[in-house]
Tab-separated table of N, CA and C in Angstrom:
chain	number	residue	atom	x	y	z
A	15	UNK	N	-9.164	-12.141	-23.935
A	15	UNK	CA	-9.290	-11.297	-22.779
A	15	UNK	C	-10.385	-10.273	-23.058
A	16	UNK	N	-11.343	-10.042	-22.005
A	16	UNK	CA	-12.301	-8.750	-21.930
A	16	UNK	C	-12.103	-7.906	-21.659
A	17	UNK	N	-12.040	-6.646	-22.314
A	17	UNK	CA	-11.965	-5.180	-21.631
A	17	UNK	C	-13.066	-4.648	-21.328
A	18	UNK	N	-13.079	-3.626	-20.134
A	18	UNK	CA	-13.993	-3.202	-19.727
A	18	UNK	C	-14.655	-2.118	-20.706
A	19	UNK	N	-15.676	-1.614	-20.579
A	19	UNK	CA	-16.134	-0.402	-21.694
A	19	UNK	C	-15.879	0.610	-20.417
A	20	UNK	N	-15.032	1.923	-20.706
A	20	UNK	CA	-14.775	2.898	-19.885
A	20	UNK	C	-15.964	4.125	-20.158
A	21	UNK	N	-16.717	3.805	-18.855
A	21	UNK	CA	-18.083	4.689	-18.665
A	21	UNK	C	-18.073	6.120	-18.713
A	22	UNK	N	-19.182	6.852	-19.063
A	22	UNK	CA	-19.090	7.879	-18.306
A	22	UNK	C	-19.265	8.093	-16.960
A	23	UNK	N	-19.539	7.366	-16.041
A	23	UNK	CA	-19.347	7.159	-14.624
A	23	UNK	C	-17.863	7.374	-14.032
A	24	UNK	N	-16.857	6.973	-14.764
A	24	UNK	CA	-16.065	6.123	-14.362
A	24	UNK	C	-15.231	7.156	-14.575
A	25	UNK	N	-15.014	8.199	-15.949
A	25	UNK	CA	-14.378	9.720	-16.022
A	25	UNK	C	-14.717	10.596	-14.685
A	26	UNK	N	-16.149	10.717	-14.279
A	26	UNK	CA	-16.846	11.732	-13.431
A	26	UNK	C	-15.672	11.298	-12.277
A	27	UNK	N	-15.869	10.116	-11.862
A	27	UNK	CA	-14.655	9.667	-10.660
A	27	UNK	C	-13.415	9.857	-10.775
A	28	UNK	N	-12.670	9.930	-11.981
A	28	UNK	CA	-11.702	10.060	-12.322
A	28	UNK	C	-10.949	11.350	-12.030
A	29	UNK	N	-12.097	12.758	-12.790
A	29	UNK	CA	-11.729	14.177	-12.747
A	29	UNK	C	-12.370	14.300	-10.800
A	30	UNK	N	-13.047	13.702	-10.583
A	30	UNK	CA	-13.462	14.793	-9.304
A	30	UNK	C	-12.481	14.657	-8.792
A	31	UNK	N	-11.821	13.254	-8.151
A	31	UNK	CA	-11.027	13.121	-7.038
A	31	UNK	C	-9.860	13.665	-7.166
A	32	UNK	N	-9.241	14.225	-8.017
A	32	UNK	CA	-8.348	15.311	-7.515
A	32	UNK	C	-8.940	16.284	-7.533
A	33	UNK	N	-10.317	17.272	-7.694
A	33	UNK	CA	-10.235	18.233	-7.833
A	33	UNK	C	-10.959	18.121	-6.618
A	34	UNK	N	-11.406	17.586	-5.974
A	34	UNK	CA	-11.977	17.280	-4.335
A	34	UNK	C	-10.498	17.326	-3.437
A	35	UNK	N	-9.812	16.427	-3.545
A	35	UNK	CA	-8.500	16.732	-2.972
A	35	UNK	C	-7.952	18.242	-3.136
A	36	UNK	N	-7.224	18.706	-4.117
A	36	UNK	CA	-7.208	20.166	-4.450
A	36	UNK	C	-7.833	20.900	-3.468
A	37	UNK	N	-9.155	20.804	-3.705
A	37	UNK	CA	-10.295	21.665	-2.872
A	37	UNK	C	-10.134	21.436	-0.980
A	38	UNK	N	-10.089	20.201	-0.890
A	38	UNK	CA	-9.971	19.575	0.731
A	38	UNK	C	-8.923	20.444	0.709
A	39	UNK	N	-7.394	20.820	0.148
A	39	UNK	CA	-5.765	20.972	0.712
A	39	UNK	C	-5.695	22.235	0.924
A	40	UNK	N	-6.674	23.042	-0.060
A	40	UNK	CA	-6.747	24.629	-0.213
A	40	UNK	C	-7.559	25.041	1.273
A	41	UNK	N	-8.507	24.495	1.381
A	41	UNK	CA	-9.414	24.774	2.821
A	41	UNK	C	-8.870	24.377	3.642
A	42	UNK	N	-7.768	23.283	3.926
A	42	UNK	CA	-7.413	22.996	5.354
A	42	UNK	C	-6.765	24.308	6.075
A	43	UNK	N	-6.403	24.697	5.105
A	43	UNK	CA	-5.388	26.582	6.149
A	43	UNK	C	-6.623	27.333	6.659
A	44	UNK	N	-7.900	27.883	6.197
A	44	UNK	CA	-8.723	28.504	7.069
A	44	UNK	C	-9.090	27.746	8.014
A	45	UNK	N	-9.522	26.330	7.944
A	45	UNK	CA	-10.184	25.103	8.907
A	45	UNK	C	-9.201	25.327	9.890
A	46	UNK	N	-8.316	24.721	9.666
A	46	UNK	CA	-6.777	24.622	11.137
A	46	UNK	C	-7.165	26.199	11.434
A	47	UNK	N	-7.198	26.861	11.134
A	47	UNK	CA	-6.718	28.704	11.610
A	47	UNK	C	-8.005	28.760	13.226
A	48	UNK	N	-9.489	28.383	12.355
A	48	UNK	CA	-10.649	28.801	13.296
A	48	UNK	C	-10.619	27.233	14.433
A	49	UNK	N	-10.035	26.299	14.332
A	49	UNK	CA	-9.916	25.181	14.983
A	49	UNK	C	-8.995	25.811	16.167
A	50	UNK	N	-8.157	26.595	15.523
A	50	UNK	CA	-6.593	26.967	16.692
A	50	UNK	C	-7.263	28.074	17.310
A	51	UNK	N	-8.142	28.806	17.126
A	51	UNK	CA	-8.760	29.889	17.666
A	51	UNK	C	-10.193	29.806	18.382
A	52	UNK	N	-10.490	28.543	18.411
A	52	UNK	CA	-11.614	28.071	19.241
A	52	UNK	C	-10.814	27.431	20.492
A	53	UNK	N	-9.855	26.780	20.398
A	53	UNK	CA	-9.654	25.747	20.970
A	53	UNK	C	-8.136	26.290	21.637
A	54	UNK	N	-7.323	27.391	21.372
A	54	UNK	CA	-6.310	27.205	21.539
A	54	UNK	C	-5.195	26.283	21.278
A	55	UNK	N	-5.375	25.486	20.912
A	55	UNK	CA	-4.727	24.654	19.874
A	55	UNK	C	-3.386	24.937	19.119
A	56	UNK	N	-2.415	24.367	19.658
A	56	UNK	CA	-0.826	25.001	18.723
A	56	UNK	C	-0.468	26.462	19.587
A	57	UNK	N	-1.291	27.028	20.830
A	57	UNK	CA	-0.289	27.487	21.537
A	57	UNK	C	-0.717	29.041	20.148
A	58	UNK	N	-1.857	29.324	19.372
A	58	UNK	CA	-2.158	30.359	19.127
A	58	UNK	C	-3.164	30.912	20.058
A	59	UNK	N	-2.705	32.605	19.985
A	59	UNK	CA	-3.477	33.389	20.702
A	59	UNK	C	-4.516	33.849	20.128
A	60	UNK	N	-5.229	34.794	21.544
A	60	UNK	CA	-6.458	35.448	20.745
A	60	UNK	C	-6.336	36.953	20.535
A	61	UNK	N	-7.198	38.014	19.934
A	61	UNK	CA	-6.737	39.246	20.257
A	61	UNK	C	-8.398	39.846	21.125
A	62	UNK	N	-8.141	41.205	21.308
A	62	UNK	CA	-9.618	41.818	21.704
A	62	UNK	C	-9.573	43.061	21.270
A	63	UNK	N	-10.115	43.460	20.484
A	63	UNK	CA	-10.665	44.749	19.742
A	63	UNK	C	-10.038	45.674	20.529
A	64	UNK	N	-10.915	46.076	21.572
A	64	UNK	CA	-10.655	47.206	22.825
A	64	UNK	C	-10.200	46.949	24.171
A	65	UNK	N	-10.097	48.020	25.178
A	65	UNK	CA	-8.907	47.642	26.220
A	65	UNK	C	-10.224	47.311	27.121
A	66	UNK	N	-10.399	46.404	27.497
A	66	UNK	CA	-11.940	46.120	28.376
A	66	UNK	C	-11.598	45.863	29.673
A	67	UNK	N	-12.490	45.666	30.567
A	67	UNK	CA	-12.292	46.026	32.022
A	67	UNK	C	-12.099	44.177	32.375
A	68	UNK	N	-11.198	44.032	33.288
A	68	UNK	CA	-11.376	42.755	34.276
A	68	UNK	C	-11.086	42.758	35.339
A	69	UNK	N	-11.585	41.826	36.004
A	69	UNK	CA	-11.775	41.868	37.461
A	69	UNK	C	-9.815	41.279	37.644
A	70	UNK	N	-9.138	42.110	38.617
A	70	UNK	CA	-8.344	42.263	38.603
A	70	UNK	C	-8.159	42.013	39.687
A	71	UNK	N	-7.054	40.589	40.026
A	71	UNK	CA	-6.778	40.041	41.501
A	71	UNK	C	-5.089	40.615	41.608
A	72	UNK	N	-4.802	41.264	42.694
A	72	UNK	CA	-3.602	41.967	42.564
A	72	UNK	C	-2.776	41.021	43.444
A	73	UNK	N	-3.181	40.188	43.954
A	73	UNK	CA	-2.377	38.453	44.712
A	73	UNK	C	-1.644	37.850	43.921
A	74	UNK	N	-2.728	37.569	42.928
A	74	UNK	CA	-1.929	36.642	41.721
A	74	UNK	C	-0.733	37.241	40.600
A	75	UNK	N	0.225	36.569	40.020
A	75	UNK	CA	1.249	36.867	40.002
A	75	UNK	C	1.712	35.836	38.471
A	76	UNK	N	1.851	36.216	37.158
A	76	UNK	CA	1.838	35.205	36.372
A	76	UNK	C	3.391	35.802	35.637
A	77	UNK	N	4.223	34.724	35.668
A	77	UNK	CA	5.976	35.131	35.019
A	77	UNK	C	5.316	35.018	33.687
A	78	UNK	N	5.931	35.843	32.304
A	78	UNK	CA	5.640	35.624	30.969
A	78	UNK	C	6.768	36.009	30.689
A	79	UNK	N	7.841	34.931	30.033
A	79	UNK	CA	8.563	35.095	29.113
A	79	UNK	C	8.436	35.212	27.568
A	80	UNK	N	9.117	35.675	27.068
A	80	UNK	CA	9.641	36.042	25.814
A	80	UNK	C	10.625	35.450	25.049
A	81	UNK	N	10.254	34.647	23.916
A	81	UNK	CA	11.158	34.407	23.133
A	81	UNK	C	11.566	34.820	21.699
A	82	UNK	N	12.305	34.727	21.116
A	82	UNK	CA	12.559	35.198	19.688
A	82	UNK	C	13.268	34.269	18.459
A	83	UNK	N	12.367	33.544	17.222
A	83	UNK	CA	13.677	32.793	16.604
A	83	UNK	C	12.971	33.580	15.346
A	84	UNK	N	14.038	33.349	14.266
A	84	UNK	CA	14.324	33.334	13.097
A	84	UNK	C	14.399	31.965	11.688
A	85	UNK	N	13.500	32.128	11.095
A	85	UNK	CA	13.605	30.602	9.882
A	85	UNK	C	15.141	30.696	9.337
A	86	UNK	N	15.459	30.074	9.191
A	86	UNK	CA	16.794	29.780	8.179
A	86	UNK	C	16.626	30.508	7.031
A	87	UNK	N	17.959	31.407	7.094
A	87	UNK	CA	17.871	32.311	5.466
A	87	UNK	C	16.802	33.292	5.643
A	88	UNK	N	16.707	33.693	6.928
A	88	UNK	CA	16.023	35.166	6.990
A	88	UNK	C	16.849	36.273	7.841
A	89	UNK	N	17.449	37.194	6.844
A	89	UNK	CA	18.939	37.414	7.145
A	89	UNK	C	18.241	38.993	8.571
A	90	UNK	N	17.354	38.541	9.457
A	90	UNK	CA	16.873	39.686	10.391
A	90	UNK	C	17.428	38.914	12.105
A	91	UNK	N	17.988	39.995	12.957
A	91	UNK	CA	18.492	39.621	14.033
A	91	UNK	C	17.093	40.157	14.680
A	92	UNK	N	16.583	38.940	15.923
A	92	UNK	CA	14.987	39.455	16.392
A	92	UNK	C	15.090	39.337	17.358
A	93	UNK	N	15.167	39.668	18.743
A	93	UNK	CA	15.419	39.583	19.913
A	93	UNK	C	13.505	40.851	20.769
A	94	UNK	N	13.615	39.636	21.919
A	94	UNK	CA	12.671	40.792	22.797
A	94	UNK	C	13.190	41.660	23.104
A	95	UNK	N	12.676	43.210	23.796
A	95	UNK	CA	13.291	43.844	24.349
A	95	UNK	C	13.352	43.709	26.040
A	96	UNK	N	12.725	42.884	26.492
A	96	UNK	CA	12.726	42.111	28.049
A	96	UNK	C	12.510	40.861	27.783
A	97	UNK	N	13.181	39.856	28.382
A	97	UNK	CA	13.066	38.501	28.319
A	97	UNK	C	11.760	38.103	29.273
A	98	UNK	N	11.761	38.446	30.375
A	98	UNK	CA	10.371	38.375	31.100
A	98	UNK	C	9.969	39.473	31.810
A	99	UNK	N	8.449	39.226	32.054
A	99	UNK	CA	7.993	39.823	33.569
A	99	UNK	C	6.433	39.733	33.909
A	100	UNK	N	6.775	40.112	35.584
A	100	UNK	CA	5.880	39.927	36.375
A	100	UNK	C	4.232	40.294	36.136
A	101	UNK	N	3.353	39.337	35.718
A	101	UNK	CA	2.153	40.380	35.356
A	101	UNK	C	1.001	39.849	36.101
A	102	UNK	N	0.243	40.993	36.350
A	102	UNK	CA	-0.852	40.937	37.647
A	102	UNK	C	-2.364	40.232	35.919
A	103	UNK	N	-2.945	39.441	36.105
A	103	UNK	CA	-4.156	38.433	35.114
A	103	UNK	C	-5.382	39.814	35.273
A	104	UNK	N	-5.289	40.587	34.099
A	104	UNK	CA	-6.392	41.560	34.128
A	104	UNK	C	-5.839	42.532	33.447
A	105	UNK	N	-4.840	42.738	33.689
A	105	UNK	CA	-4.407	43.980	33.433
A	105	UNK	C	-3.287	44.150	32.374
A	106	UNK	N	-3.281	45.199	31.260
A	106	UNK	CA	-2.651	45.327	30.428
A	106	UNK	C	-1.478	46.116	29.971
A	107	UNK	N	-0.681	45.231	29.428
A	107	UNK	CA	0.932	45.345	29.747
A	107	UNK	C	1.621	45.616	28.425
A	108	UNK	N	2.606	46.391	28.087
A	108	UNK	CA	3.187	46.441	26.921
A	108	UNK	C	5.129	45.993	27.229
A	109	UNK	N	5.453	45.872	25.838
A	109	UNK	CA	6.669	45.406	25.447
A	109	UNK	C	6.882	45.456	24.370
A	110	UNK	N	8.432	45.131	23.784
A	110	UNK	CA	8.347	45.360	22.585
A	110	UNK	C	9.444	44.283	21.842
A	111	UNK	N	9.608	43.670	20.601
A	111	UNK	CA	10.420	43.174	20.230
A	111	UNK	C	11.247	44.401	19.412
A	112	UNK	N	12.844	43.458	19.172
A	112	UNK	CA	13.727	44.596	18.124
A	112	UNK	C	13.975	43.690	17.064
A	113	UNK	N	13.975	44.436	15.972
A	113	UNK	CA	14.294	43.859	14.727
A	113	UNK	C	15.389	44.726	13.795
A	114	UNK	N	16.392	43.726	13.529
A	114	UNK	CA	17.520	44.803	12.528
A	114	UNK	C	17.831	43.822	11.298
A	115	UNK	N	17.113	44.718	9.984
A	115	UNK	CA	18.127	44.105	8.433
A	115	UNK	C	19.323	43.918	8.416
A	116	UNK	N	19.638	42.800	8.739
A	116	UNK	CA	21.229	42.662	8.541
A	116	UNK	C	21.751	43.135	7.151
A	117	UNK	N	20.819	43.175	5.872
A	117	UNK	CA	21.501	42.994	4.654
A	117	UNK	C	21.097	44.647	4.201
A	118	UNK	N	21.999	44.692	2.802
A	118	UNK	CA	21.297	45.972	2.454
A	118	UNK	C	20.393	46.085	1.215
A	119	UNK	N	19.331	44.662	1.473
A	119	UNK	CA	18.436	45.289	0.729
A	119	UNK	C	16.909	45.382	1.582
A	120	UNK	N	15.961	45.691	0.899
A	120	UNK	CA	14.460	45.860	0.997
A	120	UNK	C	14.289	44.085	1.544
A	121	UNK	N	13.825	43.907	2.828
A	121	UNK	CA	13.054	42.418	3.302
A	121	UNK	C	11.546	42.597	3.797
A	122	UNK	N	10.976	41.530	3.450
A	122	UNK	CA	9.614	41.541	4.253
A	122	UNK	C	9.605	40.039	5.051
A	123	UNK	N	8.711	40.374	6.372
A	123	UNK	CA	8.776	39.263	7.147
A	123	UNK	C	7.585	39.278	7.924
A	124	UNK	N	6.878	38.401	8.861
A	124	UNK	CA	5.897	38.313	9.424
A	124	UNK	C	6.224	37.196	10.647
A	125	UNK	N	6.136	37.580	11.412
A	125	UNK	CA	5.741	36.877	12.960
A	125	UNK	C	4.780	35.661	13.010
A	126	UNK	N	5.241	34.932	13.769
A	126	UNK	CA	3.972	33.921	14.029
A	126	UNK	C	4.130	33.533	15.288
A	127	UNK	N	3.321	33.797	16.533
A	127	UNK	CA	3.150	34.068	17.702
A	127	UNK	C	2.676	32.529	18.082
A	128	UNK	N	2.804	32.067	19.120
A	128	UNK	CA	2.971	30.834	19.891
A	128	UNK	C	2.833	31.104	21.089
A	129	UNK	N	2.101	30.386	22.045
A	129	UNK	CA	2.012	30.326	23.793
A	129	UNK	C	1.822	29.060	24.639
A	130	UNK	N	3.335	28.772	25.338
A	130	UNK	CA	2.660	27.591	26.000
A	130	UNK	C	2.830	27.797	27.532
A	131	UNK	N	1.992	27.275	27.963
A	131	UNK	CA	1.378	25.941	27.568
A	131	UNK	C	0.263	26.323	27.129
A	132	UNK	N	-0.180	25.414	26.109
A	132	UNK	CA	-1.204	25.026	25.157
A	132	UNK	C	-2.527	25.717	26.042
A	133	UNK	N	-2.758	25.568	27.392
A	133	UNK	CA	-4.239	25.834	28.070
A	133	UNK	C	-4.445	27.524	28.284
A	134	UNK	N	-2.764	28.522	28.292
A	134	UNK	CA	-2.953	29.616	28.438
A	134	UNK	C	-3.269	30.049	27.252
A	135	UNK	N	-2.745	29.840	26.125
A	135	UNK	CA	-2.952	30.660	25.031
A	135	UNK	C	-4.520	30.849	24.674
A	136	UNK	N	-5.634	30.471	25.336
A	136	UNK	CA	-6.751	30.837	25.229
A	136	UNK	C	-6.805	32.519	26.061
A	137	UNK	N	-6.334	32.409	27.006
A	137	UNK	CA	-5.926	33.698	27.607
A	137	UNK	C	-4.765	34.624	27.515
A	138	UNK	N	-4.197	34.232	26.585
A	138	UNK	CA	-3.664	35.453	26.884
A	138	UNK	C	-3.943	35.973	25.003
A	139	UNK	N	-4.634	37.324	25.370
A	139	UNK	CA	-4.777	38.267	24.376
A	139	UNK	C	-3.955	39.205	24.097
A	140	UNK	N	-3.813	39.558	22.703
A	140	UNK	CA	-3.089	40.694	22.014
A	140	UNK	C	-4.183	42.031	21.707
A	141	UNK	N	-3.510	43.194	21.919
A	141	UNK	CA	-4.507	44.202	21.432
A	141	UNK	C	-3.860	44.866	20.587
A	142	UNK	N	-2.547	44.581	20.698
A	142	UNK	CA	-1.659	45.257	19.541
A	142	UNK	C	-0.633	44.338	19.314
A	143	UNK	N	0.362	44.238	18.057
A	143	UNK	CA	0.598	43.365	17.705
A	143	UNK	C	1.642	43.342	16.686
A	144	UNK	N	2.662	43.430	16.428
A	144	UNK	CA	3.621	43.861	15.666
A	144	UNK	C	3.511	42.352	14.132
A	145	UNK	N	2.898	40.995	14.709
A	145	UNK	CA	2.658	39.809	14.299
A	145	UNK	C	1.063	40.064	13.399
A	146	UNK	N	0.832	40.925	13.484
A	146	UNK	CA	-0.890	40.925	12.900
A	146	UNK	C	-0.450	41.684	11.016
A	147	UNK	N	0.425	42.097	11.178
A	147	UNK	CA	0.884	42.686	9.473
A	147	UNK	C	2.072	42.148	9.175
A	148	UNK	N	2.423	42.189	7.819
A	148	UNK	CA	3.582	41.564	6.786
A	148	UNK	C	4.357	43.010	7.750
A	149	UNK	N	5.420	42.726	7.903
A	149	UNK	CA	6.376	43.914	8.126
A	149	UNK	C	7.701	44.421	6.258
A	150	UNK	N	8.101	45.552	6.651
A	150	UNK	CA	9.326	45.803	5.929
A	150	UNK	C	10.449	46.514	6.944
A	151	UNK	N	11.659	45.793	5.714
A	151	UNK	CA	12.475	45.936	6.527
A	151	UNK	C	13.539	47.071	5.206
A	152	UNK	N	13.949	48.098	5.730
A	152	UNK	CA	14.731	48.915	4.574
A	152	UNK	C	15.961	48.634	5.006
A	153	UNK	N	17.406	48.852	4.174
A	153	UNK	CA	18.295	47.772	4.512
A	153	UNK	C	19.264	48.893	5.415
A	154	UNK	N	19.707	47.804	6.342
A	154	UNK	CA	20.370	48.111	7.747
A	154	UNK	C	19.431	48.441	9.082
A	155	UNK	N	17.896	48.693	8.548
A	155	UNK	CA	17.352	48.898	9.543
A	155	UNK	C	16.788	48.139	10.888
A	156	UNK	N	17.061	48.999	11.937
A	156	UNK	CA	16.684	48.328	13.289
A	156	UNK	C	15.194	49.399	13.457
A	157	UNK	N	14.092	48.274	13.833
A	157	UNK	CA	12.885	48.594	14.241
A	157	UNK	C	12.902	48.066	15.564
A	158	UNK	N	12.047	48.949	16.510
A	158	UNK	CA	11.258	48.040	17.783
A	158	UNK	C	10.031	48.207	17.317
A	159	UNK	N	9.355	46.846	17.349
A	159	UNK	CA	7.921	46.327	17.171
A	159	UNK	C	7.342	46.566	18.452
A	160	UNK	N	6.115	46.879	18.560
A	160	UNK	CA	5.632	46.568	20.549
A	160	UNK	C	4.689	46.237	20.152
A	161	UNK	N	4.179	45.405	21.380
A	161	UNK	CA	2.999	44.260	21.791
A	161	UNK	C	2.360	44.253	23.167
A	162	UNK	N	1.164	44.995	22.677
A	162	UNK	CA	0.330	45.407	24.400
A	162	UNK	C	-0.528	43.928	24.365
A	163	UNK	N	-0.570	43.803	25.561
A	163	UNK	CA	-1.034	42.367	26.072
A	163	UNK	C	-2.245	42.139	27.314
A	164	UNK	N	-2.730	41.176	27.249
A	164	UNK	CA	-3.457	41.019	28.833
A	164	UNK	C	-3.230	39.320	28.907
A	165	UNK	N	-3.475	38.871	30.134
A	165	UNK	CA	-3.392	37.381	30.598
A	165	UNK	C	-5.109	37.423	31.271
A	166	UNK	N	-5.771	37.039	31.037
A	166	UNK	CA	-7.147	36.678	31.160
A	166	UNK	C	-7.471	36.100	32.955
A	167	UNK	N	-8.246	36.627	33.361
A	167	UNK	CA	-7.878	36.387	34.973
A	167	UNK	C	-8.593	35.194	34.682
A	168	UNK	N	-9.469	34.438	33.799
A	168	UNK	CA	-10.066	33.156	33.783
A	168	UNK	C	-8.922	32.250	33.489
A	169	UNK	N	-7.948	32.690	33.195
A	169	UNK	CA	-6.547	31.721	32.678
A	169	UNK	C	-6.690	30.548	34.317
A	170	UNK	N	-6.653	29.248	34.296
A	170	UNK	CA	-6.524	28.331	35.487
A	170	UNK	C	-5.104	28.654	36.560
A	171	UNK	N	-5.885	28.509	37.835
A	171	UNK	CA	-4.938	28.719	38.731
A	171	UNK	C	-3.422	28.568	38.693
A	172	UNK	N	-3.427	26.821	38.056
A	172	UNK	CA	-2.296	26.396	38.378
A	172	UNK	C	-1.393	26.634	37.341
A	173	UNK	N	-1.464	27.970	36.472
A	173	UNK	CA	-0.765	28.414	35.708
A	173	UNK	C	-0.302	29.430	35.687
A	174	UNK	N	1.314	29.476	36.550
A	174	UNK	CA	2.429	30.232	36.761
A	174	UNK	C	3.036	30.736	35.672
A	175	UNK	N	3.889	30.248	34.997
A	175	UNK	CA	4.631	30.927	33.834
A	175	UNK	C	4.133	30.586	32.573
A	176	UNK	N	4.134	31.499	31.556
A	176	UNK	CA	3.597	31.226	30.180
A	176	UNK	C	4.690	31.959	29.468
A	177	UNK	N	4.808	31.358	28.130
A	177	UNK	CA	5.961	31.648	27.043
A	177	UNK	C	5.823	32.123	25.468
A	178	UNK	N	5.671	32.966	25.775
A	178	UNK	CA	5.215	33.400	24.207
A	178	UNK	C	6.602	33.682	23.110
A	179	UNK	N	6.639	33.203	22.286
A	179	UNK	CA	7.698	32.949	21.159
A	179	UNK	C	7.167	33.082	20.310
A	180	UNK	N	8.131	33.835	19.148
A	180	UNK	CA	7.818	34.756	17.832
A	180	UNK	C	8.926	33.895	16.926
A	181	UNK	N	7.966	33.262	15.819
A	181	UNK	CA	9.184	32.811	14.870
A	181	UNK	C	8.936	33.872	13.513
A	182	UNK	N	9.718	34.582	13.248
A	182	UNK	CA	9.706	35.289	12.133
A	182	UNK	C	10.073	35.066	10.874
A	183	UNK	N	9.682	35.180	9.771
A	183	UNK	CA	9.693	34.170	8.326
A	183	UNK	C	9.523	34.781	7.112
A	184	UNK	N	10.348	35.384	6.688
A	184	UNK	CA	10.878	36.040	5.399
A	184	UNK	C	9.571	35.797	4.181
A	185	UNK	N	8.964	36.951	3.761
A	185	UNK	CA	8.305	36.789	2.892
A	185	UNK	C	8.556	37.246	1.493
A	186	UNK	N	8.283	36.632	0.584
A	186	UNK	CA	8.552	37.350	-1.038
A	186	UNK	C	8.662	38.749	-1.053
A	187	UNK	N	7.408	39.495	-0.821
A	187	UNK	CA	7.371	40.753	-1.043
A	187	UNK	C	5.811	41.216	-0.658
């Protein structure tokens, strides 16, 4: 039987391709992030620096509900503080979520904001944001988070109600 002579070609292929993989798995989280923020994509939003002017149709009429969940084993009760309401596409609106440590120690947690349908979440912007920082939680404490908002009067006609949901997710520290 012949054995092959193992090249130095044949190492170079050997070490890259995991460290190309590695490299591809580490970059896919910024790639997906600016993909979901071009495109709206996954029902992420956008934010806007400052409170800017829009042409403001006081006819139109867009329902936005509110939702609230929790990951498994994140011992925080998260509820909106209004389940919905009525908002005129221009104009900017606040609300707030509540958050209480059930336990009595020190938790940290962070929001991850969602909007569907998939075509609004290009419009509808955050200017403030209770989801934009790691939060803490000191134990027993109840926080209200608030979240000033706009719905983009370019958002498409035939889009009546939009749903924004907060899954919140226990972090190390």
């Amino acid at each position: 039987m012949e054995r092959k002579k193992i090249t130095k070609g044949f190492w170079i292929k050997l070490v890259s391709v995991p460290v190309l993989m590695f490299f591809f798995a580490y970059a896919m989280v910024p790639i997906y992030d600016v993909l979901c923020d071009l495109t709206g994509f996954n029902g992420k939003t956008g934010t806007v620096e400052t409170e800017q002017e829009y042409l403001v149709d006081e006819e139109r009429l867009v329902s936005v509900s509110f939702f609230a969940s929790t990951s498994p084993g994140f011992p925080v009760q998260f509820s909106p503080k209004e389940n919905s309401m009525e908002v005129v596409p221009g104009k900017f609106y606040n609300t707030s979520y509540i958050a209480k440590n059930t336990t009595d120690e020190v938790i940290f947690g962070q929001a991850i904001p969602s909007v569907a349908p998939t075509d609004a979440a290009l419009h509808f912007k955050k200017l403030e944001c209770f989801c934009f920082v790691k939060q803490e939680f000191q134990p027993g404490e109840e926080v209200e988070m608030s979240l000033r908002f706009v719905v983009e009067p370019e958002m498409a006609e035939w889009i009546k109600d939009v749903s924004l949901s907060y899954n919140f997710y226990k972090l190390d520290s």
